Coordinates of C-alpha atoms in Angstrom, one line a residue:
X26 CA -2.2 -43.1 60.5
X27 CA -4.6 -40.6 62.4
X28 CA -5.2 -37.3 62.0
X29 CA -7.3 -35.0 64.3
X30 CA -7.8 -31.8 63.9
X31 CA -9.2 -29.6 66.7
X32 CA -11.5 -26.6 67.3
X33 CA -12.0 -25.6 63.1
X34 CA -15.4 -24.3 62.0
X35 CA -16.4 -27.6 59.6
X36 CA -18.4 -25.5 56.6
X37 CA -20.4 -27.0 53.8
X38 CA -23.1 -26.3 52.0
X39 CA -25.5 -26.7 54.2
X40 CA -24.0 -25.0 57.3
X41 CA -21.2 -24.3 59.7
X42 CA -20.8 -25.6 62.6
X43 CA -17.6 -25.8 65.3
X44 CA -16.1 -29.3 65.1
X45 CA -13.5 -32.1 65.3
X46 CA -12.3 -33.6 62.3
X47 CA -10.9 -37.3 62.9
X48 CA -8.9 -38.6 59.4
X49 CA -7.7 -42.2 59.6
X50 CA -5.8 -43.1 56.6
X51 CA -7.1 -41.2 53.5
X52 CA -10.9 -40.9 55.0
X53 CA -12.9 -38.9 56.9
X54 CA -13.2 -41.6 60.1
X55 CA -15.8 -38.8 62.1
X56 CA -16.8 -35.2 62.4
X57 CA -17.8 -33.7 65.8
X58 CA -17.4 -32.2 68.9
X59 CA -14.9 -33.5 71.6
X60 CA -13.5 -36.3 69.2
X61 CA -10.7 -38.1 70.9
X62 CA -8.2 -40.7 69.0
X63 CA -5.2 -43.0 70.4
X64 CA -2.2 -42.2 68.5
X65 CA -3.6 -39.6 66.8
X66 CA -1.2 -36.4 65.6
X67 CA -3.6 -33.7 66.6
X68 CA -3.5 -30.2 64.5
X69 CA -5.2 -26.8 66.4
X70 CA -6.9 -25.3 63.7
X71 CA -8.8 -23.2 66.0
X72 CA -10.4 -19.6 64.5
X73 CA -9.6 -21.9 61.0
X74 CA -12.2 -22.4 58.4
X75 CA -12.2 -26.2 56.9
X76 CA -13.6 -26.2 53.4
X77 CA -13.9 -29.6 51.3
X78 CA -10.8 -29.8 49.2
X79 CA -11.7 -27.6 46.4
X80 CA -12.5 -29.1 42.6
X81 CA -11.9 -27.5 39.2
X82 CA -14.0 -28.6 37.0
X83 CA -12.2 -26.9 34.2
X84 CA -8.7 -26.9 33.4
X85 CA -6.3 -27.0 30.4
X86 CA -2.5 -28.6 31.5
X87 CA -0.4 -29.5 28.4
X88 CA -2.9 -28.8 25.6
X89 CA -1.5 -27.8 22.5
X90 CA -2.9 -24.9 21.1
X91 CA -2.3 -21.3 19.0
X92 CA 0.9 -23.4 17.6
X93 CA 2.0 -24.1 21.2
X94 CA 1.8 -25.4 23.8
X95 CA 0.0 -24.5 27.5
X96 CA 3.1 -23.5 29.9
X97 CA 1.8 -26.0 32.4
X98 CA 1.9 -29.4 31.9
X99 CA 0.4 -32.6 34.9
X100 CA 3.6 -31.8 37.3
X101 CA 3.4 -28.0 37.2
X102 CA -0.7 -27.4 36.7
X103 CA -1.5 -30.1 39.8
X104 CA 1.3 -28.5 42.2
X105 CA -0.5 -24.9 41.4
X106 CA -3.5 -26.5 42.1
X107 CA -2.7 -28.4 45.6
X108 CA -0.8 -24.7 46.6
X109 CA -4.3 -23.2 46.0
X110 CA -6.4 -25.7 48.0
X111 CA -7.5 -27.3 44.6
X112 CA -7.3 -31.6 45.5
X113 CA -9.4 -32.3 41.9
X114 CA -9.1 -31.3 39.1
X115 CA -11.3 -32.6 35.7
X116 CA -9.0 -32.1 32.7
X117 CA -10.2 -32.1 29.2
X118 CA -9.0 -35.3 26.9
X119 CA -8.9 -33.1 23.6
X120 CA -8.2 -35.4 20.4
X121 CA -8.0 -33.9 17.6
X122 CA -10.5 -33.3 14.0
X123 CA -10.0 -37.4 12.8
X124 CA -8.5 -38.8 16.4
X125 CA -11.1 -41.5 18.3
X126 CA -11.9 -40.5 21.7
X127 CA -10.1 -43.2 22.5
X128 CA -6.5 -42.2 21.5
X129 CA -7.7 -38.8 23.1
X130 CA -8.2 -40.8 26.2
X131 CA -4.5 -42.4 26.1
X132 CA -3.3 -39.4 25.3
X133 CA -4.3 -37.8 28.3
X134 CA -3.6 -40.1 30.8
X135 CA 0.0 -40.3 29.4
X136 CA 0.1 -37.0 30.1
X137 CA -1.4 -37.4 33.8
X138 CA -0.4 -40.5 35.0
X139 CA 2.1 -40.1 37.4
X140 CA 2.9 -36.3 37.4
X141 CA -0.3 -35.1 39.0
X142 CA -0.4 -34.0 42.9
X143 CA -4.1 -33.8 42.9
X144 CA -6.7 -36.2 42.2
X145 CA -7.6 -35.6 38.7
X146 CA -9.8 -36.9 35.5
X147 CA -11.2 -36.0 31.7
X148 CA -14.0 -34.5 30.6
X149 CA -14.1 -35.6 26.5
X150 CA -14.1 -33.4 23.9
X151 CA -16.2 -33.9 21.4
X152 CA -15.2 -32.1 18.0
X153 CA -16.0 -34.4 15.2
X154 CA -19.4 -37.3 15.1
X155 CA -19.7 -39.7 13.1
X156 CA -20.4 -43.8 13.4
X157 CA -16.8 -44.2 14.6
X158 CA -17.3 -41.9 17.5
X159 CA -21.1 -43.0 18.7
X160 CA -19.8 -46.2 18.7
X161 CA -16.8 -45.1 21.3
X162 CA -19.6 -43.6 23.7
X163 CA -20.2 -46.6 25.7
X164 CA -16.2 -46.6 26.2
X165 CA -16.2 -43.8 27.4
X166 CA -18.4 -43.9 30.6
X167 CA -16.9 -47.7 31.4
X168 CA -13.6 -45.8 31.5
X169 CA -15.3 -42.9 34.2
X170 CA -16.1 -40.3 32.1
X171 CA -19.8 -39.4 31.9
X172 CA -19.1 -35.4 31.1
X173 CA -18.1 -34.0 27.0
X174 CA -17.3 -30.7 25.9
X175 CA -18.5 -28.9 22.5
X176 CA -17.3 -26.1 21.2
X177 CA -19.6 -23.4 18.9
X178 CA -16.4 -21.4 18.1
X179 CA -12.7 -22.2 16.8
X180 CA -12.7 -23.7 13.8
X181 CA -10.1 -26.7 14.8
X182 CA -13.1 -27.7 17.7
X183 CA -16.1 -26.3 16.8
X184 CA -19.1 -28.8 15.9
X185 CA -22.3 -27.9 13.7
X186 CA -25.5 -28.1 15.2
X187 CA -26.6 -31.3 13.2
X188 CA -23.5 -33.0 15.1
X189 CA -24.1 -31.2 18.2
X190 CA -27.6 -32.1 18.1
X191 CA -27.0 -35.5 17.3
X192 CA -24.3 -36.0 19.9
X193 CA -26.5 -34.9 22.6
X194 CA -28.9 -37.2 21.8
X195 CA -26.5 -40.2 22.0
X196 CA -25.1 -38.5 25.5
X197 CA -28.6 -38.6 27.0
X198 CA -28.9 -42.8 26.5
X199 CA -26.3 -42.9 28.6
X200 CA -27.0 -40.4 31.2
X201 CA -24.6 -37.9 30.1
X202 CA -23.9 -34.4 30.2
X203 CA -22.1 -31.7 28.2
X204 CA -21.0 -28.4 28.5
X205 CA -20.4 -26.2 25.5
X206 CA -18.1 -23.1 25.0
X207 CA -20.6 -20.8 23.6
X208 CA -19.8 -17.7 21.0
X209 CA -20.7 -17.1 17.0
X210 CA -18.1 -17.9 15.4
X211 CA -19.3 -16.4 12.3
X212 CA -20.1 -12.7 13.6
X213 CA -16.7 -13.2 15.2
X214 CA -14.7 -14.1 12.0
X215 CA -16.0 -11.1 10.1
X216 CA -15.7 -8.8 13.4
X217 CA -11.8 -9.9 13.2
X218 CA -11.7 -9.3 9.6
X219 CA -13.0 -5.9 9.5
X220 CA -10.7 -4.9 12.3
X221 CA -7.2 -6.1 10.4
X222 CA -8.6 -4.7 7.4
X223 CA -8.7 -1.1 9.5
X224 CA -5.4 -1.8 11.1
X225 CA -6.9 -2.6 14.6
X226 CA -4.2 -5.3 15.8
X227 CA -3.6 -4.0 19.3
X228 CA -5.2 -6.7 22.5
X229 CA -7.7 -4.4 22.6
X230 CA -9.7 -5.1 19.8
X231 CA -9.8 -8.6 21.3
X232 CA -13.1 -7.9 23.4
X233 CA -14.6 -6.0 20.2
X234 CA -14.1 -8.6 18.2
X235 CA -16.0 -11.0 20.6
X236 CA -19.0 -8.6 22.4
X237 CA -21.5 -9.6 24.8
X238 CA -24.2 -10.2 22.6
X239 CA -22.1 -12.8 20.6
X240 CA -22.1 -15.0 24.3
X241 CA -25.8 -14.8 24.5
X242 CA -27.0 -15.2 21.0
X243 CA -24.7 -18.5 20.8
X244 CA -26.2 -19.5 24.5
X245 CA -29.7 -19.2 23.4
X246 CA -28.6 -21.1 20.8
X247 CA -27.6 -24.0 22.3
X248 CA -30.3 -24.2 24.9
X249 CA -33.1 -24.0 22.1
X250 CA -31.2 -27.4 20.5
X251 CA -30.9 -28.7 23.8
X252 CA -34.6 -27.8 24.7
X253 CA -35.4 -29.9 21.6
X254 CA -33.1 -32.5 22.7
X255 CA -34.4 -32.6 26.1
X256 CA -31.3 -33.0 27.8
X257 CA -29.5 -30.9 30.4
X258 CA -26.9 -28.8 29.6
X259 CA -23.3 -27.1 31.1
X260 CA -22.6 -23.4 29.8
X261 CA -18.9 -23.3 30.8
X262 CA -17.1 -20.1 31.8
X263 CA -20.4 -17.5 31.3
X264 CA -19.1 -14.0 31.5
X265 CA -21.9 -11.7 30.9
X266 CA -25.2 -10.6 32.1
X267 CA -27.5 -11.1 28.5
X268 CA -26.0 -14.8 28.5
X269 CA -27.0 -15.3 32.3
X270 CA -30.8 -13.7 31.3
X271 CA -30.8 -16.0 28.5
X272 CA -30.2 -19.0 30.8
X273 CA -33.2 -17.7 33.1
X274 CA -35.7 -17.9 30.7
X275 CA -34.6 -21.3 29.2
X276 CA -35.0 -22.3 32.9
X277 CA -38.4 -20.8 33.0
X278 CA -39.7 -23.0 30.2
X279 CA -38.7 -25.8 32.6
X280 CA -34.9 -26.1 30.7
X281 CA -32.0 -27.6 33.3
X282 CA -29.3 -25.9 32.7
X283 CA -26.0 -25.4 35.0
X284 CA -23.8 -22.5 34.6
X285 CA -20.0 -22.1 35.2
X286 CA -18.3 -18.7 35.2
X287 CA -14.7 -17.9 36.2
X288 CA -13.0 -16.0 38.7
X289 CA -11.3 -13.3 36.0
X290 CA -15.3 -12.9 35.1
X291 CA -15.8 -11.9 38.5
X292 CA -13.2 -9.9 39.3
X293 CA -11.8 -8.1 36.1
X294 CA -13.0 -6.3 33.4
X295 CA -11.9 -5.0 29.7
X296 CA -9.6 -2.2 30.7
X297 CA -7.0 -4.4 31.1
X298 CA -6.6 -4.8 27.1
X299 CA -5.7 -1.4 27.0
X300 CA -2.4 -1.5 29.2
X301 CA 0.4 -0.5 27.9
X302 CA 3.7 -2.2 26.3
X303 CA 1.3 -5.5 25.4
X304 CA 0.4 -5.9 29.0
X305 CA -2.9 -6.2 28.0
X306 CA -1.9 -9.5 25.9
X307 CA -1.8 -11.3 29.1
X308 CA -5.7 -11.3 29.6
X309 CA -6.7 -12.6 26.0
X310 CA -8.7 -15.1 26.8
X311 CA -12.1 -15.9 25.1
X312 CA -14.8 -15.5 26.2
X313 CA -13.0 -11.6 27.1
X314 CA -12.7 -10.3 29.8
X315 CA -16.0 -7.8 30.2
X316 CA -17.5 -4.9 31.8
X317 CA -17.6 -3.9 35.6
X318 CA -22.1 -4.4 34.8
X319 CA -21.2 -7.8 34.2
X320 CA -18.8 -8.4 37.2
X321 CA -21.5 -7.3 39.7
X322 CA -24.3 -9.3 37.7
X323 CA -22.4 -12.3 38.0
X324 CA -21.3 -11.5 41.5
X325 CA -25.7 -11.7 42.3
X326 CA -26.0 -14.6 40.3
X327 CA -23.8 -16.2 42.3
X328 CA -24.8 -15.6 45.6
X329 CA -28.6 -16.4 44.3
X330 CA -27.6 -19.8 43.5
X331 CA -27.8 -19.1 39.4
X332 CA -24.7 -19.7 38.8
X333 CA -23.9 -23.3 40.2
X334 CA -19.9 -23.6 40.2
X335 CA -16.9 -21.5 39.8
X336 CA -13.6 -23.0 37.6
X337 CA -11.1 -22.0 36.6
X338 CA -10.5 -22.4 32.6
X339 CA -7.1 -22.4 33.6
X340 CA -4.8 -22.5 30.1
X341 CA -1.6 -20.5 31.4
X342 CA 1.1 -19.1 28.7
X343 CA 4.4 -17.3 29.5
X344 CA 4.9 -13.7 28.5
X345 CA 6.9 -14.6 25.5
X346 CA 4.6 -17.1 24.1
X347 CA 1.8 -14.7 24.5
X348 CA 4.1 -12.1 22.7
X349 CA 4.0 -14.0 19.7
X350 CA 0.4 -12.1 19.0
X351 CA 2.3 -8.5 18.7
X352 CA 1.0 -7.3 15.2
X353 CA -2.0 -9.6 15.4
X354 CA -4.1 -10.1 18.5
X355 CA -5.4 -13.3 16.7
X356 CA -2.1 -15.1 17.5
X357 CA -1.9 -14.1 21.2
X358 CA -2.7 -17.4 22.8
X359 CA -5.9 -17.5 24.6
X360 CA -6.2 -18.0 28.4
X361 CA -5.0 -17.4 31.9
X362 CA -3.4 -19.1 34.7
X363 CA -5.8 -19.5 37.7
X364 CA -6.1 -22.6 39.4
X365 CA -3.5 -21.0 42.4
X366 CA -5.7 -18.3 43.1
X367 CA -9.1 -19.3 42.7
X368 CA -9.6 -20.2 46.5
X369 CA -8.7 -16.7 48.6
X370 CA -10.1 -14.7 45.6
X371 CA -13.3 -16.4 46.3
X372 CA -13.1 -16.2 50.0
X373 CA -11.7 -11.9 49.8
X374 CA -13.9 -10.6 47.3
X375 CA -16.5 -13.5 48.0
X376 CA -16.8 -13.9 51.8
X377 CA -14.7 -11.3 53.6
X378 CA -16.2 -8.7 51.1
X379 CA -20.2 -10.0 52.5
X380 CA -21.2 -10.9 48.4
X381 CA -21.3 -14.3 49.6
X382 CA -21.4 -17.0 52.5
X383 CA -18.6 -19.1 53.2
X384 CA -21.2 -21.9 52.6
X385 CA -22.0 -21.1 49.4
X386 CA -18.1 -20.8 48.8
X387 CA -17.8 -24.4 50.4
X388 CA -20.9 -25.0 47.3
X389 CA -20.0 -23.6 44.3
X390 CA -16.0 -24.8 44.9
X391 CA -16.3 -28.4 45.9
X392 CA -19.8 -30.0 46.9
X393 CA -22.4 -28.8 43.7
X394 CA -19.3 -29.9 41.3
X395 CA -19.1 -33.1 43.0
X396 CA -22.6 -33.9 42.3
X397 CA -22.5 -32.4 38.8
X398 CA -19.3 -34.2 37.4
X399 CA -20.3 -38.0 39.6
X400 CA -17.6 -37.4 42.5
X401 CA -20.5 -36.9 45.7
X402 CA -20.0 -38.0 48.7
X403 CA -16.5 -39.3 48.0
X404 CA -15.9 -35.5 46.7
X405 CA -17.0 -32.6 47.7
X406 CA -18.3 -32.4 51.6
X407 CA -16.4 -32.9 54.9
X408 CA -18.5 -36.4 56.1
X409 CA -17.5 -40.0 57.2
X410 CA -16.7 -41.7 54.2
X411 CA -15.5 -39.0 51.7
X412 CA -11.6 -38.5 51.0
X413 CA -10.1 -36.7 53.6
X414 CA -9.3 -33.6 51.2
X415 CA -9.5 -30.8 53.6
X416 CA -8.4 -27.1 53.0
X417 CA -8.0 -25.3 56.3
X418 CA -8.4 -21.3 55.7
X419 CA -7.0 -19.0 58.1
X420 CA -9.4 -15.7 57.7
X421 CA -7.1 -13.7 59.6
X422 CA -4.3 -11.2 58.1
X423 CA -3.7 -10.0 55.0
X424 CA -1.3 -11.6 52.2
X425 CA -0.3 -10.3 48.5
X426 CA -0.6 -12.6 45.0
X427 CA 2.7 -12.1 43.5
X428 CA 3.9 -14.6 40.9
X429 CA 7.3 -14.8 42.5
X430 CA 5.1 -17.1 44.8
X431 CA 3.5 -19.3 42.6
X432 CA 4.1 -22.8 42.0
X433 CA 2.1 -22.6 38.6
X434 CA 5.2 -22.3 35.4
X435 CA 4.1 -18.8 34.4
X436 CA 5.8 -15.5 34.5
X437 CA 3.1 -13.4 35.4
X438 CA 0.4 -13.2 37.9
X439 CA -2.8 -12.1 36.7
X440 CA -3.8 -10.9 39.9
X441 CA 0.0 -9.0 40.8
X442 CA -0.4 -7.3 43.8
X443 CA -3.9 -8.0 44.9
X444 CA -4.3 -7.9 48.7
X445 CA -6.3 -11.2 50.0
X446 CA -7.5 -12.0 53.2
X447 CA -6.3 -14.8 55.4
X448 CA -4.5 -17.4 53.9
X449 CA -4.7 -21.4 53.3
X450 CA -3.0 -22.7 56.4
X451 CA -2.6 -26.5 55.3
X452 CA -4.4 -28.8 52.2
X453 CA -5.0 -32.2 52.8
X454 CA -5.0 -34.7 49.9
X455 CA -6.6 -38.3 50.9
X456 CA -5.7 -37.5 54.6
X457 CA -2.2 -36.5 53.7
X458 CA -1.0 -32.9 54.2
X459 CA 0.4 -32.0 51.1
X460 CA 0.6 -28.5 51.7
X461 CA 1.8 -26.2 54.5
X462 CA 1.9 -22.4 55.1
X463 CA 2.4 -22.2 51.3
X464 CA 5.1 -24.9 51.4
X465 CA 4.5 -28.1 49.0
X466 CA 5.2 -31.0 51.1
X467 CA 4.5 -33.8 48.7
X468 CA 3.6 -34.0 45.4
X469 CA 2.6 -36.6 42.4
X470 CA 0.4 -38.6 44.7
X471 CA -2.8 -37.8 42.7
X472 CA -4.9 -40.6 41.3
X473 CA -7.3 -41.3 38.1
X474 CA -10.7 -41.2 39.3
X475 CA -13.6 -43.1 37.8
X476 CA -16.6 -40.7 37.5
X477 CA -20.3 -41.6 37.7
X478 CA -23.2 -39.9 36.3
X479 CA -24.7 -36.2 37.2
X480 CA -26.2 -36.1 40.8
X481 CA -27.9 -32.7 40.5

């Protein structure tokens, strides 16, 4: 079956332009002006923007975790993602301190295969090395997965920096590439014990117990063992301005190094721990949430092309499992739904607001993780060839996040209330239009994809 859609602005990373958009089946047949096509249903998406279906890079569905487990699983996570113009996602195959990456692996596609309405695959984490798990490596990039994730915090992931060392060196033989949660864990655990020993169990000593300097000292960290190593290196979800300054001098010493930050890093900052009746409990999330400085800073970075993408870290928790932290912040389970919003936050306080281009939207949403994560040009850009994954963005009007709209299996928005401009119109998945006018129209038809190595 044909698709043509008529009169959009096509925008990528490299520029806008006015065009046709001619689908056949579940690719991109032909982009330009005047296109014609026998048989074809033919959509006006005049005065529309059409953005490259949308990838997060970083998302947590049905990860167990605080002694639950994440409120979205595959079905519910995916459909949140598809309402919010998200059409990939790259989960994160977590086995356990003693699992092989390859139970990890099964694990995780038990979880996904089948339930998930967007295309989808696994980063691996990496929380233990030893013979057993070098020896899984090559298994891991046959099976599509060229990306890891390390942790420097929480003691049920975190690696030493012998192992971490050692594990990037294997990663680099094969043309690999990891990103690493970076924070002390140390300065944290006696930041957290100080405060219970005063009585300070309130969401707001959440951020105290985890301050900006902790970020950066653990980010220089890292890119001093990766400078060593000679390998380049992913700082997932960055949230402040002395981690980002760290990250600019490692890159003037010739380092490469790719930085992810977050929408809530963006957009919100530490006040909201202090909201009454626990409200503040459903913004834990670590890194924290920081200061209004940091928002802005990361707001120039972006549009400077220092910070390279822009995920999610979605790991979403009902109001009662987050209330299970009253009395002790340190059981208030950590993270925030965001994959539904992600899109027209970026494109209101992004491109309507003038911080940055819808171009550079188009870039740090869909084509730069494409090449980062092995998905370019099947991924990422609107171009014969690619998957017809197409989010057409209506700039015009106003619309409100409430969670009473939300497909995602949460009870709270984070965002309640916030004005956005425009709205997505339709999302295309493979050439099939899954979603319409905030309507879901079909869902679980997401496949595994095999991943190759970093393009950047």
């Amino acid at each position: 079956m044909k698709t043509l859609l008529k009169g959009g602005t096509v925008v990528s990373a490299a520029g806008s332009r006015v065009a046709d958009v001619l689908v056949d089946g579940e690719k991109i047949a032909a982009v330009g002006e005047g296109l014609a096509a026998d048989g074809a249903n033919v959509v006006d998406v005049s005065g529309k923007l059409l953005f490259p279906g949308f990838i997060d890079a970083h998302t947590h569905f049905d990860l167990d975790v605080c002694n639950t487990t994440t409120a979205d699983n595959f079905n519910t996570g995916t459909r949140s993602a598809i309402h919010g113009g998200t059409t990939m996602v790259i989960d994160f195959a977590c086995p356990n301190k003693g699992e092989t990456l390859g139970y990890g692996l099964d694990l995780w596609h038990k979880k996904a295969d089948g339930r998930s309405s967007c295309d989808y695959s696994f980063h691996m984490t990496i929380d233990d090395w030893n013979e057993g798990i070098k020896n899984e490596i090559p298994a891991m990039f046959a099976a599509g997965i060229p990306s890891f994730k390390m942790y420097m915090t929480y003691p049920a992931m975190m690696i030493g920096d012998q192992d971490l060392f050692s594990a990037l060196l294997e990663l680099k033989k094969y043309g690999g590439i990891a990103g690493v949660h970076c924070e002390n864990a140390g300065v944290i655990d006696a930041l957290i014990a100080q405060h219970k020993a005063e009585g300070k169990t309130a969401p707001s000593s959440h951020p105290e117990c985890r301050p900006n300097p902790l970020e950066a000292e653990a980010v220089a960290h890292l890119l001093r063992i990766a400078e060593v190593a000679d390998v380049p290196i992913v700082i997932v979800h960055l949230s402040t301005k002395e981690a980002l300054l760290e990250v600019m001098h490692a890159r003037e010493r010739g380092q490469k190094v790719y930085v992810e930050t977050c929408p809530h890093y963006l957009l919100l900052d530490d006040s909201r721990y202090s909201l009454p009746d626990f409200a503040g409990a459903r913004y834990v999330c670590a890194p924290p949430l920081r200061k209004k400085l940091d928002n802005e800073r990361l707001w120039k970075a972006l549009a400077d092309g220092e910070i390279q993408t822009v995920s999610t870290d979605h790991c979403s928790f009902t109001l009662a499992q987050k209330d299970a932290g009253r009395g002790d912040f340190t059981k208030i389970p950590g993270g925030m739904p965001g994959v539904e919003t992600r899109g027209t936050l970026l494109f209101t306080y992004g491109v309507a607001a003038g911080r940055i281009t819808a171009e550079r939207m188009a870039d740090v949403l869909a084509e730069t993780p494409a090449k980062l994560y092995g998905l370019f040009p099947r991924k990422g850009v609107l171009q014969p060839g690619a998957d017809a994954d197409i989010v057409v963005y209506d700039p015009r009007g106003t619309n409100c996040i409430t969670a009473a709209d939300q497909a995602a299996n949460v009870d709270y928005a984070p965002y309640e209330g916030t004005q956005i401009a425009g709205h997505i119109a339709e999302v295309y998945l493979r050439g099939t239009c899954v979603v319409r006018e905030g309507k879901i129209l079909h869902d679980r038809n997401g496949q595994y994809l095999h991943r190759g190595k970093c393009m950047l």
